Each structure stands twice: as structure tokens, then as C-alpha cells.
Amino acid sequence: DTGTYWIGATLRGALIAAAPFKLEIAPAAAPNITSATVSSSLMRIDAAFDVATDRGAGAGTNVAGVVGCARYLAADTVSDVGSGAECVWANAKTLSIYFGKNATIRPGDFISLSTNVIKSADGNSHAASGSYVVRAPPTPTPPEARLSVPDRVGPCDGVVLDASQSRGGGGRPMEFRYSVVATATDGSAVADALGAAVSAAEVAGGGVTNPVISLESAHLEPGVSYTFTVKVTDFTGGYSTASATVAKSVYPMPISKISSGRTYTATRSHAVTIEGDVQLPSVACDAIKGTEVGDGIDYRWSIVEGPILVEENFQSAHHFELHARTLTTRSLYIPPRTLEPDAVYKWRLRSSLRVNPRAFFSDQIVTVRVSSSPIVPNLLTGDHRTVFADAPLALEVAPEDPDDARDTQGAAFPFTYVWSCKLLETDQIGESCDLPPDKTPGSYHLSEPRVVFPPGALTPGRTYEFSVRVAREPVAGGRKVDVPMRVTVVERTNSTTTNSTTTTTTTNSSLNNAPALRVVGTPTGVWSASRRLNLFAYVDDCPGPDPASCAVAWTCVEGDLAADGALAAAALTGVNRSVLSIDRGALTEGMSYTFRASGVSWGGAANLTADAAVVVNAAPRGGTLEVAAVEDADVRPFADIGVQKFLARAVGFADDPDHYPLTYEFFKKTNVTVDVTDPNSNITTVRDPLGATQTANNIVLILGPGRHEIETRVTDRHGASAVATATVVVAPAPVPSPPPAPPPPMPEFYGRRKLLAGVEADAGDETYYLSNQPPYTRGYNATTAARFFETLVAPSVAIGAHSQIVQAADAYARVFAVEPSGVLPQPAGTDPQTTSNACVDEDPDAFDVATQHARVAAALATARDATPRTNAGVNQLWCASAVLSTDPRLVRAGVGRDLMHALVADARELALSSRDKSRDGPVADPDSGVLRCVTELVSNLLAARVGGCDARFDEISEALAASAVDDVVSAIGVALVPGAVAVTADARHLSLAVAAADPSTGVGFPLVAAINSRGKSAAKVSLDADVTAVGPFNGTRGYNGTRGNSIVSVTHYRVGDGIAPRLAAEAIAPRLVSNYTHVTFAHVANLSETDTARRVVKTATVTLGYDEALRSSDANAGRHPEVRIYDHALALATIAANATDSLGNKLAKYPGWTDRGASSSSVSARTGAEDASADSTYASFESLESSRLMLGVVMVNTNAPPPPQPPPPPSPPP
């Protein structure tokens, strides 16, 4: 340490002459900023120091408790870089300063450091200080101007000039300047109008120019073409221009433009989606009559230049079908791996008025440039490892080609591998490794992805820098990648402890096996903070018989999670398992991390380490969400029904040049109840999608009365996302004048009617779920429903605006929604096949309202079938469908069919896409809310089916609905974190939970899934694993299967599960005192290995709630509740046998309900008093006998003798 020291040397106990000596150790020179440069993306300033720093860890008291940029920068610099600026240590030598809002600093200005904050990495230097000039980017990237305008407008139409999709600027406002040139006229009038509009927008923006400018129809002359040019300039002075021509026609023309601009840059491995923004021409002037325009638009996409696409260009018939069905919609979809690399395609969107398609049409041309995708290296053995000299050394990559490049014969190009090695000396790459020829494997010199050096090939005490160059045709940018991997070799020690004395012996043969530790990190080394990070550690050749004997512990050795307890707080599964899972949002954007797995000191992997390096990608920055009311001809009828249209636009988001294109999602934030069976349940905020994932930065919103918080999520091509929000308020519909007569008073509930209505019923009570609902639709009638459909839904259907169709359907459905949703309209026990039920006895007006519901459901089906499915799009459709089906009396002819189609088809695609990324379908995110909406939809459909509303139509299948639930659970299970808390969802008639474990690592066991519901709806399963059957397979022990998730789900049906045969309840009533609960197990990493994975389960403990009233009834006196498994085949066999005792009594007391495999239960663990007061019971079963179990609680005779056991098999003949 620095300071003053006195050193005294003694000789025979006495100080020598001149002693003591004074020694002063002065601090080292302060770190110095060698350059402060604006990045090429213009998003930040990178301040590079000459030495590694302590990142401000040893700061003085002057910044105690100060966070953010104010900790590192002087006050004037903090102001210059903008409010909300972020200062991130990209590494120990680079401080990245990300600009905040209203930043003013430019190249040529200075940044100043706070005093007494940043020191050298050892903390023994003076603190950095001073001011440093900000330099311009060494290779500046000018902005990319993009202008979106229609090619034609009608005589009554103005024009909107939209440059908001221009790229660049670093998230800081850019300057937009417009100019215009006209044909056949001097254009002075429109030039003056354009200048005035630009100036007015600049004043309204507080001196910031607006990328979107509107010109009214009166400013443009019919028969004249106008060429508009926008010049876009960033804060460094870089600029670019874009031009587009608009023709003002004397005839009505569709207003057609491409939302994302007329150029699109894509890689072959990414899907291409191009959205057209098309509207009917205005009829707000005398030049056009409404009959000339009509109410519909037809679309057609075609290639006008570039390679022709045929079915053979697509990966599969499935992908070709997805593409083909969008050719006649306003949004074109091209699946991944379809377009040729280094090719240019020009697509034309022709939008035609349906009344006269030959004469009245508009064309938009989009240029699509395609490049090859970089190779994904997939390093399997870690970035830096410590290995034993006497252990085999495996180096391996598993590269992937996102493009799946193939030759002209359709054969995949091979990967090539070139291995090399250098010695590392004091962090500098030195001479060649000089590997011994006799111990260098042949694969090192051949083109192989895996190289294994034998024991003793490497010298202890050395650090080797291996590298492999992976390449694949066509060799273009990113098609050759160098993958480094560092290895430090140490001697292996054998430590034994006796009487607190440790003896350490260096040996190469004292242990039978020499273990090796490796980690598997991210595929490319780059990750996004908006995604969960999963890292895996493996110990090969563990010397102990139990995998737990080679336990590891995780630490963060570089990055802001290195502080004590920081990593443990961010890890979803703790830091002492072989899997490290870090929650989304826990990593800092722009920072480099190194995570280290170390063998624990008492285990077989002691002294071994393996590192995974992760660079966190910075999300798009600087943008805002603008929401403005739409001012057009249909505003008045919308306002009359309490609905308003808005245009939401995400503007100003910027990212690194190679991180484009950006995609956009829009949501409405809503508060929902966590557990519908608990009246005191907490409220949580969910995000209901307002459209599918799109490349356009704007969307039309259709919102009902109330206050709405709108959110946009902007995501770059690497998965990093940023959000922005805005709030809008919609006024309720005006009260008609004169007001209508008040509605008749509600009928008084009395007698049995009161019981059926569920009045004063408690949550979880039978009458809470099985009851008649008060008069439906809150007083609205069929005439109102038809008006809502014609005003809200039909216009969006006519112009093929798919996201607007679903939004309009949602707004319509919320007007007719009932709460609580899915309440059965007939008493419990009533046969759904009879005609005497509430669906038939209701007011006949219900049928007319249901007819309008059918029109809405058909519109939803049209929107679904015409668009490729994305996660947000599927969720939006399911959420709207769930609202539409809240009242079972309105789920009639056509409604059930279309909603079942949306449910079953999308659930199947979700399950398939989650396991096969090449399908490019929706992939379920456990946090997306998709589970909530699909659970509510299934619950409502079951209510309509069991309640008899669907009896005449037979469009709803309970079995298919249950199968859809299984598909969604399976899809979500792929993305779950092993060992994390189960994901749950609750609806009126259905609750479920799903959790995951990884048998290849043993992480996640015991595997526990429990639903939120209380009382008789409670259900929980816990699976314990055989420790010898999990963990890495070593030839005799461990899991010999695909690495990845096994899941267990608990699905509790309160009505109509579609799986349980009627015999299950009929043969045992009233002994069955619970609803059916299904426990499903699957190895979603590879479904064919489900039975293999299931065999790792040693015990399964199932806890179920039951109906206390039924349990205590006279019919069940002297009986106790037990968890039983229902076996339908056994039930049929038992009843068919019709066995009786000597008195003629049937022996089949509980046909099909078996306690087979049960080893213990709550009956043996409780006293009689405890059992009488309980509302749940459990049973433990040896292993898990099937991948699907149906269970329930059965009342069993407490005093009955145990059932007879089958006789033993006869002895074999001698």
C-alpha cells in the first residue's frame, strides 16, 4: 500500500547504524484518458484509459452514495450528456457514456472527470482527473434517410410525408428538412405550404423538427406530380437524403404506402415482413361520390425484378403456404432461408379499389437487399479453463449456419476448421505452443470440430491460447470466424484431511480418474439484457460415484455482478448448481462479463475453473412513443359508441448500424386478478398485445372508454429491447337525448333460484362456478350489437387491416363481456343434452346478439388465416377471443367453431415452433401472458360446452381444448428455467402450473408445480429424482439423453376436462369429492425421450384439495379422503368381471380408482382430528408410472380391510 514506512535492520538484536530507514511509497500515476471518441453508432462516447482501472470502486467520500454518470463525471459534463445518461464500464479500461435526453455535447467539446474517483485496478494510484476533448467517430456512419409516402392520392386527399423510420442519430433528435419539386406547375404554392408546415411543427416541438409532415388536399393540384425530398442531419453534421414522388390524381385512388420505407436490408436467415399502410380515398369533397370508392380494397404482391421464387426455394410446403397466403394481403411475409444471398429483389404491392380494380389502383415498389448471415460458433468448452496436466483436454465447437447454405445440388456446404495455438505470457500472445508431435491428435491438423489431447500433452504452469477458424461457403462477411479458447495447465493434487491436518501431494496417478470442468456459454458470446442468460457447467470423468461429489459454484469475476451477493441476487437458480440462470434485466447493457464455474474445495473437481465471457448488447435508445387521435371521416361514429381511434408511432429509436432492422410491438397494460378463486387475490399488471410483431413503427389503435397506458417494445436483430409508454384517455359514449327509459328492475332472487345464481356464494364454492348469470350484455340489445359490428369491425375487415380487426373485435367484445366470465348458465348436474337449460330459456334476443358474435368470430378467423403467426399476434387473438367468449350464452353457431380453430391451430403451431426454430413460428415466452389468455379462452369454451350452449351446434370439443392446453404448456416448458418457480395461470374453470428440470444436470429436482387456487381447487405435485439417474452420463450412471428441459404440469379442471370418461365419476359418485387433476410429464427437449426422462423420477407426491361439504356428508360417514389415480382400462376390466363375494355383493367398490404404487399418504401421517378438519390430502407414489396421470380425491372406507391382492404366480415345474 502507499504511505510512509520505517524499516529497522537489526544485528544481534541491535539496530544497525543509520537505522531505521524511512521508506515512502508514493501512489502510481493516475489513469489517463487516451481518447474520448463518439461511437460510430453515435449512441455513446467511449472514454479509453491507458491502464486498467478499479471502475471507481475506491472512490472518495465526495461521491459516497452517488450513482450513475454523476459518480464519474463532473457536473457540467453530466448536464451536457443529457438527463438519464448512463455510464457503463464496457471493461476495466473503457467507460462508455450513453447519451440521455436533451444531450448537447458534440465532437470538439470536452468531458471532465469527477475528482478522487477512478484509480488503477490495484487502487494504488492517484485518481484520474482533468478534461478531455471529444473526438468524432473515426469512421462516421451518416444517417439513412427513409421517406414513406403514397405514390398516388385522390382528388380529396392530402398527403402525409413520413421520415420517422430514418435510421441513425444515436437516439438524439435529428434535423428533418423537406423540399418539393412539381411537374406541370411551378409548385410555389405547395412549397410555401410545406415550409409553413415544417416551421409550425418545429415551433410545436420546441425547436426540434418533426419527421412527419402533413399537407392538406387544397395544397395539391389534381393532375400534378410532386417529388418530395427530405434531408436528415445528425448532431455530428452527417446527413443523407431520400426522395419520393406523389401523383395527385383526378380519380379516387387507394392511399398506399410502405410503413417501413421503400428499401429493406435483410439477411438470408431472417424472415422478411413488409407492411403496407393502405386506406380508402377520401370522399370529403365534391369531386368524388362514395359509390365510386366503395368500402373494400384488394391486394396483390409480386416480384417485378430479381430472382423468381418458386415452391422449391422454400424450406418446406409449410413455409411456402405461409408465404403464399400473404400475397393477397397488405403485409408480405417471406420465411427465413428463402431469398438468395447477395441478391436484390423488387416487390410491388398493388392495392385496388374493389369497385373498379382495373382503373383505381396504387403501386408501391420495395427494394429488398439480401446478404449472408455470419456463422454462429457455439463454443462448447469455455473461454478460459484451468485443467489438470494428467487429464484429457477436449476442445470443441458446434457451429451453426443460420443460412443453411447449400450447393446447386441441394447438398449442405461443409464447415472447415483450422486449429492453431500460441503460448500466453503475461497477457501477451507469445511464441508457438510447440506441441509434442507424439501427443498431438490427428484431428488438430485435420478439419475437425473436436480435438482431444491425451493426458500429459500440455506442460503444467503454462497458459495456452488455442484458436479455431470456422468457415463455410459462401465465404462473405462473417462467414469466417475465429474462436479463441484459453487453457491454463496445473498439476493435480490429492488432498486428505486427518485430525484437522491437511496433507497435499502432487500426483499424476493417485486418483483413478482425472476430471475436467467445462462450461457452455452463449452461441456467439453476445447476449441481450432483455433475455434470460443460461450458462451450463459440466464435470467430465467425475471421480466420485455421485454427480453431487463434483459440485461447482459460480462467481462473476468481471462485471458489476462481482460484488458480494450481487450474482446470487440476480440468479434464478442460485450459484451452487451446474446451471447458472440470470434473470432478464439483471445484466447491464454494454458491459462485458466473465462468469466462472469453480469446483468446490471439498469435491472431486476442486482446483478446476471454467469461464464464460458474455458481452451484453445495448438495446435501441433515445426513442419515444407518440399517440395522437386520428382525424378522419369515421371519427364521429366511433365517438358515438364510446370508442376512439389513435395512431401510435415509436420515433427516434437508434441502434448500432449492424443491429438493424428494428421490430416493434405495441401493448395495452391491464390490471388483472392473479387468482380468480380468491376474492382477496393480488392484482398484477399484464400486457395485452395490440398487434403482431411488425417492422412498421406505427399502428392504429382502437380503444374503448377509459384511461389506457400504451407501451411499445422496440427490439433489434440480436434480441435487445427498449420500451416507451404513453397514456391516452377515451371519453364514454354520449348520453342519448332524450334518455331512454330506465331498465326494468332486476328480478328478486329467491329459493332455489338464489342458490343457482351464486348470490352470497364464496369463491371456490360450487355455486360460485355453476350458476345462472343476471341478464346478459348489461342492457345492450341485438340492434346495438349490429351497430357496433358495422361501425367497429366491418370497416377494418373491408380493407384487410388485420391488427385493427382484432382490436375492433376486442373493443366490441368488451361491451358485451360479463363478469365473472364463463359462469355456467345451467345448474350443476343438469344434462347438457336436454333442452331445459339457461341457453334455451334466455330472452330470444340472445340469439340475435350471438349472431353478431359469430360475425366477429368470423372476422377474427379471417385475420388469423391471412397473417403469419408471431408470439404477440397469437396472444392478441387469444386475448380478444377470451373476452368475446366471456358470456357462454353468446357462444353459439359459428362462434365456437372459429374460436376453437384459433385455439387448436395456434396452440399446435406454438408447440411445433418451440421445438423447431426453422418453422419461424410463434415461440412462447413464459412472461408474455400467453398462458393467461389461452387459459381464459379454454375456460370460457368449456363453460359454453358443459353449460349446454353448444349442445345443438357441437362445435366445441373438450378433448381438443384440453389438447391445446397441453400444447401451450409444452411450448412454454421449452423456455422455462430449470429449478425456477413454476409458471401458473388461473381462470374460472381451469387452473394450471408448469415447472422444469434438466435431468442431464440434475438441476430443478425436486420438480415442483403447484397452482394458485385454494380449497378444493388446490393441487400440487412434487417429483424427486433418483440421484444416480441424473447428471452427466458416465457410462453407467447419469442421464443418457438429450440435454434440456423435462417439465411437469398440473392441470386442474373444474368442469369438462374432455379427457376423463363419464364412467370415472358415475361409477364412484358420491365418493369422488374433488374435480379432476391431470399431472403431465414430458421431456420437451426431445419428446421421444419422455419415457427415458420419466424413469429418473424416484417418487411423486401429489397433494389435492377437496370439497369439505361432500367429504363431511352422511353418505361419506366413516370414510376418509385419499388421492387415487384413475385407470380407465382397469375400470372397464373390473366392471366387466362383475365379481361378487359369497353374499353376492360386488367387489368393485372403486372401479378404476387405484392407489397402485402409493407408498405413503396423509392418512397415515395425520391424527383423526387433523384429518377431519383438513381440506386437502396427499399421497406419495413410487416412480411416475405414466407420462399422464388423472387423479382425484376418493372417500375410502376407513374400517374396511385392505383390498385382496392377486395370488402369487404358480411355481415353475421342476
mmCIF file of C-alpha atoms in Angstrom, residues 187-332:
data_model
loop_
_atom_site.group_PDB
_atom_site.id
_atom_site.type_symbol
_atom_site.label_atom_id
_atom_site.label_comp_id
_atom_site.label_asym_id
_atom_site.label_seq_id
_atom_site.Cartn_x
_atom_site.Cartn_y
_atom_site.Cartn_z
ATOM 1 C CA GLY A 187 -45.030 24.300 -57.275
ATOM 2 C CA SER A 188 -44.650 27.519 -55.324
ATOM 3 C CA ALA A 189 -47.955 27.066 -53.534
ATOM 4 C CA VAL A 190 -47.122 23.609 -52.250
ATOM 5 C CA ALA A 191 -43.545 24.718 -51.442
ATOM 6 C CA ASP A 192 -44.898 27.557 -49.315
ATOM 7 C CA ALA A 193 -47.357 25.223 -47.614
ATOM 8 C CA LEU A 194 -44.599 22.700 -46.989
ATOM 9 C CA GLY A 195 -42.301 25.330 -45.492
ATOM 10 C CA ALA A 196 -45.066 26.601 -43.246
ATOM 11 C CA ALA A 197 -45.903 23.076 -42.077
ATOM 12 C CA VAL A 198 -42.244 22.331 -41.295
ATOM 13 C CA SER A 199 -41.862 25.609 -39.372
ATOM 14 C CA ALA A 200 -45.087 25.088 -37.428
ATOM 15 C CA ALA A 201 -44.003 21.580 -36.454
ATOM 16 C CA GLU A 202 -40.614 22.870 -35.345
ATOM 17 C CA VAL A 203 -42.230 25.508 -33.127
ATOM 18 C CA ALA A 204 -44.605 22.923 -31.678
ATOM 19 C CA GLY A 205 -41.622 20.669 -30.975
ATOM 20 C CA GLY A 206 -39.704 23.287 -29.039
ATOM 21 C CA GLY A 207 -37.147 23.819 -31.782
ATOM 22 C CA VAL A 208 -36.921 20.162 -32.808
ATOM 23 C CA THR A 209 -38.034 19.385 -36.336
ATOM 24 C CA ASN A 210 -40.706 16.741 -36.892
ATOM 25 C CA PRO A 211 -40.097 13.806 -39.239
ATOM 26 C CA VAL A 212 -43.817 13.646 -40.088
ATOM 27 C CA ILE A 213 -45.406 16.488 -42.063
ATOM 28 C CA SER A 214 -48.993 16.681 -43.317
ATOM 29 C CA LEU A 215 -50.231 18.671 -46.323
ATOM 30 C CA GLU A 216 -53.920 19.234 -46.900
ATOM 31 C CA SER A 217 -55.734 18.372 -50.116
ATOM 32 C CA ALA A 218 -56.105 22.049 -51.026
ATOM 33 C CA HIS A 219 -52.311 22.391 -51.235
ATOM 34 C CA LEU A 220 -52.058 19.864 -54.069
ATOM 35 C CA GLU A 221 -53.408 20.247 -57.629
ATOM 36 C CA PRO A 222 -55.091 17.281 -59.346
ATOM 37 C CA GLY A 223 -53.128 16.008 -62.314
ATOM 38 C CA VAL A 224 -49.782 17.192 -60.916
ATOM 39 C CA SER A 225 -46.899 15.035 -59.654
ATOM 40 C CA TYR A 226 -44.799 16.222 -56.724
ATOM 41 C CA THR A 227 -41.328 14.974 -55.830
ATOM 42 C CA PHE A 228 -40.632 15.447 -52.141
ATOM 43 C CA THR A 229 -37.107 15.278 -50.707
ATOM 44 C CA VAL A 230 -36.135 15.034 -47.057
ATOM 45 C CA LYS A 231 -32.634 15.826 -45.791
ATOM 46 C CA VAL A 232 -31.812 14.136 -42.467
ATOM 47 C CA THR A 233 -28.878 15.508 -40.431
ATOM 48 C CA ASP A 234 -27.423 14.128 -37.184
ATOM 49 C CA PHE A 235 -25.693 16.065 -34.396
ATOM 50 C CA THR A 236 -22.230 15.465 -35.871
ATOM 51 C CA GLY A 237 -23.221 17.023 -39.192
ATOM 52 C CA GLY A 238 -23.608 13.763 -41.092
ATOM 53 C CA TYR A 239 -26.571 13.710 -43.455
ATOM 54 C CA SER A 240 -28.360 11.877 -46.233
ATOM 55 C CA THR A 241 -31.415 12.496 -48.396
ATOM 56 C CA ALA A 242 -34.363 10.495 -49.699
ATOM 57 C CA SER A 243 -36.912 11.397 -52.351
ATOM 58 C CA ALA A 244 -40.315 10.099 -53.404
ATOM 59 C CA THR A 245 -42.912 11.174 -55.942
ATOM 60 C CA VAL A 246 -46.628 11.590 -55.245
ATOM 61 C CA ALA A 247 -49.160 11.985 -58.061
ATOM 62 C CA LYS A 248 -52.380 13.871 -57.322
ATOM 63 C CA SER A 249 -54.991 12.060 -59.391
ATOM 64 C CA VAL A 250 -58.353 13.279 -60.610
ATOM 65 C CA TYR A 251 -59.732 9.818 -59.793
ATOM 66 C CA PRO A 252 -60.139 8.062 -56.433
ATOM 67 C CA MET A 253 -57.022 6.025 -55.666
ATOM 68 C CA PRO A 254 -56.167 3.908 -52.616
ATOM 69 C CA ILE A 255 -53.801 5.744 -50.269
ATOM 70 C CA SER A 256 -50.985 3.189 -50.216
ATOM 71 C CA LYS A 257 -47.515 3.386 -48.713
ATOM 72 C CA ILE A 258 -44.909 1.097 -47.152
ATOM 73 C CA SER A 259 -44.691 1.824 -43.437
ATOM 74 C CA SER A 260 -41.021 0.865 -43.039
ATOM 75 C CA GLY A 261 -39.803 2.659 -46.171
ATOM 76 C CA ARG A 262 -39.105 1.578 -49.716
ATOM 77 C CA THR A 263 -35.801 -0.177 -49.020
ATOM 78 C CA TYR A 264 -35.299 -3.207 -46.824
ATOM 79 C CA THR A 265 -31.974 -4.829 -45.890
ATOM 80 C CA ALA A 266 -32.170 -8.420 -44.714
ATOM 81 C CA THR A 267 -30.047 -11.480 -44.090
ATOM 82 C CA ARG A 268 -30.994 -14.795 -45.595
ATOM 83 C CA SER A 269 -31.595 -16.344 -42.158
ATOM 84 C CA HIS A 270 -34.178 -13.789 -41.075
ATOM 85 C CA ALA A 271 -37.796 -13.633 -42.114
ATOM 86 C CA VAL A 272 -38.820 -10.581 -44.117
ATOM 87 C CA THR A 273 -42.079 -8.847 -43.274
ATOM 88 C CA ILE A 274 -43.117 -5.756 -45.227
ATOM 89 C CA GLU A 275 -46.273 -3.983 -44.109
ATOM 90 C CA GLY A 276 -48.397 -1.885 -46.397
ATOM 91 C CA ASP A 277 -50.334 1.012 -44.887
ATOM 92 C CA VAL A 278 -53.422 1.388 -47.064
ATOM 93 C CA GLN A 279 -56.582 3.451 -46.674
ATOM 94 C CA LEU A 280 -59.630 4.198 -48.745
ATOM 95 C CA PRO A 281 -59.524 7.542 -50.572
ATOM 96 C CA SER A 282 -61.409 10.399 -49.011
ATOM 97 C CA VAL A 283 -64.863 11.416 -50.293
ATOM 98 C CA ALA A 284 -64.870 14.675 -48.327
ATOM 99 C CA CYS A 285 -65.111 16.849 -51.445
ATOM 100 C CA ASP A 286 -67.498 17.218 -54.367
ATOM 101 C CA ALA A 287 -65.115 15.640 -56.857
ATOM 102 C CA ILE A 288 -65.898 12.046 -55.783
ATOM 103 C CA LYS A 289 -69.009 10.141 -54.816
ATOM 104 C CA GLY A 290 -68.992 7.389 -52.240
ATOM 105 C CA THR A 291 -70.173 4.834 -54.816
ATOM 106 C CA GLU A 292 -67.003 5.401 -56.818
ATOM 107 C CA VAL A 293 -64.869 4.406 -53.840
ATOM 108 C CA GLY A 294 -66.811 1.538 -52.322
ATOM 109 C CA ASP A 295 -65.801 0.037 -48.999
ATOM 110 C CA GLY A 296 -63.121 -2.522 -49.807
ATOM 111 C CA ILE A 297 -59.540 -2.896 -51.072
ATOM 112 C CA ASP A 298 -57.851 -5.894 -52.686
ATOM 113 C CA TYR A 299 -54.102 -6.540 -52.591
ATOM 114 C CA ARG A 300 -51.520 -8.337 -54.673
ATOM 115 C CA TRP A 301 -47.758 -8.712 -54.117
ATOM 116 C CA SER A 302 -45.496 -9.705 -56.998
ATOM 117 C CA ILE A 303 -41.789 -9.698 -57.885
ATOM 118 C CA VAL A 304 -41.007 -7.194 -60.623
ATOM 119 C CA GLU A 305 -37.225 -7.573 -60.563
ATOM 120 C CA GLY A 306 -34.805 -10.159 -59.203
ATOM 121 C CA PRO A 307 -34.742 -13.966 -58.912
ATOM 122 C CA ILE A 308 -38.117 -15.641 -59.282
ATOM 123 C CA LEU A 309 -39.441 -17.509 -56.247
ATOM 124 C CA VAL A 310 -40.945 -20.961 -56.731
ATOM 125 C CA GLU A 311 -42.037 -23.528 -54.180
ATOM 126 C CA GLU A 312 -38.657 -25.291 -54.348
ATOM 127 C CA ASN A 313 -36.992 -22.153 -52.936
ATOM 128 C CA PHE A 314 -38.790 -22.619 -49.620
ATOM 129 C CA GLN A 315 -37.683 -24.872 -46.789
ATOM 130 C CA SER A 316 -40.953 -26.792 -46.773
ATOM 131 C CA ALA A 317 -44.517 -26.790 -48.020
ATOM 132 C CA HIS A 318 -45.433 -25.246 -44.673
ATOM 133 C CA HIS A 319 -43.219 -22.234 -45.319
ATOM 134 C CA PHE A 320 -44.482 -21.870 -48.881
ATOM 135 C CA GLU A 321 -48.069 -21.859 -47.631
ATOM 136 C CA LEU A 322 -47.270 -19.182 -45.054
ATOM 137 C CA HIS A 323 -45.796 -17.014 -47.781
ATOM 138 C CA ALA A 324 -48.481 -17.699 -50.400
ATOM 139 C CA ARG A 325 -51.399 -16.699 -48.214
ATOM 140 C CA THR A 326 -49.890 -13.243 -47.664
ATOM 141 C CA LEU A 327 -49.582 -12.483 -51.384
ATOM 142 C CA THR A 328 -53.149 -11.186 -51.380
ATOM 143 C CA THR A 329 -52.896 -9.234 -48.109
ATOM 144 C CA ARG A 330 -51.424 -5.854 -47.262
ATOM 145 C CA SER A 331 -48.439 -7.411 -45.434
ATOM 146 C CA LEU A 332 -45.925 -9.610 -47.262
#
